Amino acid sequence: SLTSVKGRGVFNHIASMDSSAHPPTETEALLGSPEAATMRRSRDTNGDAKRVRWIVHSIAAIATVAVALAVFGSDARGWATRVMRPTMGGTDPRPFIVDFGDSVSPSFRHQAYVYRCQDDYDLHTKLTEMNHHGMFDYYKETQVTVGEPNFGKCYNKHFSSSFGTKPVFNSEMKAHKGKMIGMFRMPAQKIAAGFVNAFESCPRMQHEHGVQCNPAHQSYAIGSCAAAVNPTPENVEKYFNCVKGCQVNMLNGNFCGGANPKCVAAALADMPNLDAACESPHSADEKEIQNAISKITDGHFAVVGLAEKYADSVRKLRKYLTGAGADAAAAVGAFEKANGKANGHKDKVAKVGIGRELEPLVPFGEGPDVMKAAEAKVAEILRQKGLRDIADERLHSAAYDWFDKHGW
């Protein structure tokens, strides 16, 4: 049964990549692609027995879950098109959603799906039913998304990106210039949110604190990871060093926090030691920071969203995907101001008031009170220790400028 196995296996990017130190290729990172399957069979046949046993053990500990099989099938059906077009040097007419993780990017991604596919698959109602203070249980969320064939059918028709947090490779950038969608968040707030959300994108810390701190494991529940909701200066600094530069890294084709598919799989399988599976987090250099910024300034993105201006971000998203713009009653900033929020450069996730022109609006938020309190404590520790994510701060500044300059 779904609840009797050890690992939930609901990540959509599990792969049996080679343990060498080279960065993962695009094909290696794509779960379910024919090319990846061929490489797996080749390595299983020719590789040494110890490595093969490790791979088989990792996959077996994960792929036994029924939902995982649905993830595999759903992603595989869309990857043939996603891989071949960029490889052949062509372009893809479908929008590409960049999911940076935390609690905001997934809601923005779901919102895009609802605007394009609501008539084909009622994701909005399913998410509303499982809404937990603006967050969703990862397992249940996966069941109603990639676990549902009808969801995948419409998603692959309208969107080119894989479903979930994954870096953007250069070929994908080239194939989707002018059609990319992303929700950017101020780095201090993103790091605080990721910390309380069970050390998101840092498999080593998830592994260190046990499977109850891995959202993909059956034992996890929102707010249940004791170490995540009781932040200490030591853990905050460790997490900061793990995920700093996350958004810059992802726009350069690097996994955030060293969370490559093999590392994620090993952590979820609760392997005794992650050294063979996990690489050190990548630290972005000046060239990579400039490259990430250029993706915003040179026209790659059709929609740049800001977590602190969520309502206006949804309006931009809605216009791009449906052609419907904001009416006179929904001027920029009206919803935030109606809820006591100034239309300035705030560091929190903006609240959305009741606005029918945005319906159906996917639930979003910062989680229950225990997580919000912990998030505030993480942010305070970051401030006290002088920990600043300069790379992502520079990227966010470019995103903010884009947002201010682009109207409806």
Short mmCIF file of N, CA, C and O in Angstrom, two decimals, residues 57 114 135 140 172 204 285 327:
data_model
loop_
_atom_site.label_atom_id
_atom_site.label_comp_id
_atom_site.label_asym_id
_atom_site.label_seq_id
_atom_site.Cartn_x
_atom_site.Cartn_y
_atom_site.Cartn_z
N HIS A 57 19.55 -0.53 -5.05
CA HIS A 57 19.01 -0.33 -3.71
C HIS A 57 18.31 1.01 -3.60
O HIS A 57 17.22 1.11 -3.05
N VAL A 114 -3.71 26.22 -13.54
CA VAL A 114 -5.15 26.46 -13.42
C VAL A 114 -5.64 27.40 -14.51
O VAL A 114 -6.72 27.19 -15.09
N MET A 135 -0.20 26.07 2.38
CA MET A 135 0.76 25.06 1.99
C MET A 135 0.04 23.73 1.74
O MET A 135 -1.11 23.55 2.13
N LYS A 140 0.31 14.35 -0.78
CA LYS A 140 -1.04 14.53 -1.32
C LYS A 140 -1.02 15.41 -2.57
O LYS A 140 -1.76 15.16 -3.52
N GLU A 172 17.58 24.56 -22.71
CA GLU A 172 16.21 24.96 -22.39
C GLU A 172 16.07 26.48 -22.46
O GLU A 172 15.04 27.00 -22.90
N ARG A 204 21.48 16.81 2.53
CA ARG A 204 22.36 16.40 3.62
C ARG A 204 21.76 16.76 4.99
O ARG A 204 21.86 15.98 5.94
N ASP A 285 30.10 31.99 -9.23
CA ASP A 285 31.12 33.02 -9.40
C ASP A 285 30.51 34.23 -10.10
O ASP A 285 29.33 34.24 -10.45
N ASP A 327 -8.53 45.12 -14.80
CA ASP A 327 -9.48 46.18 -15.12
C ASP A 327 -9.24 47.38 -14.21
O ASP A 327 -8.34 47.38 -13.37
#
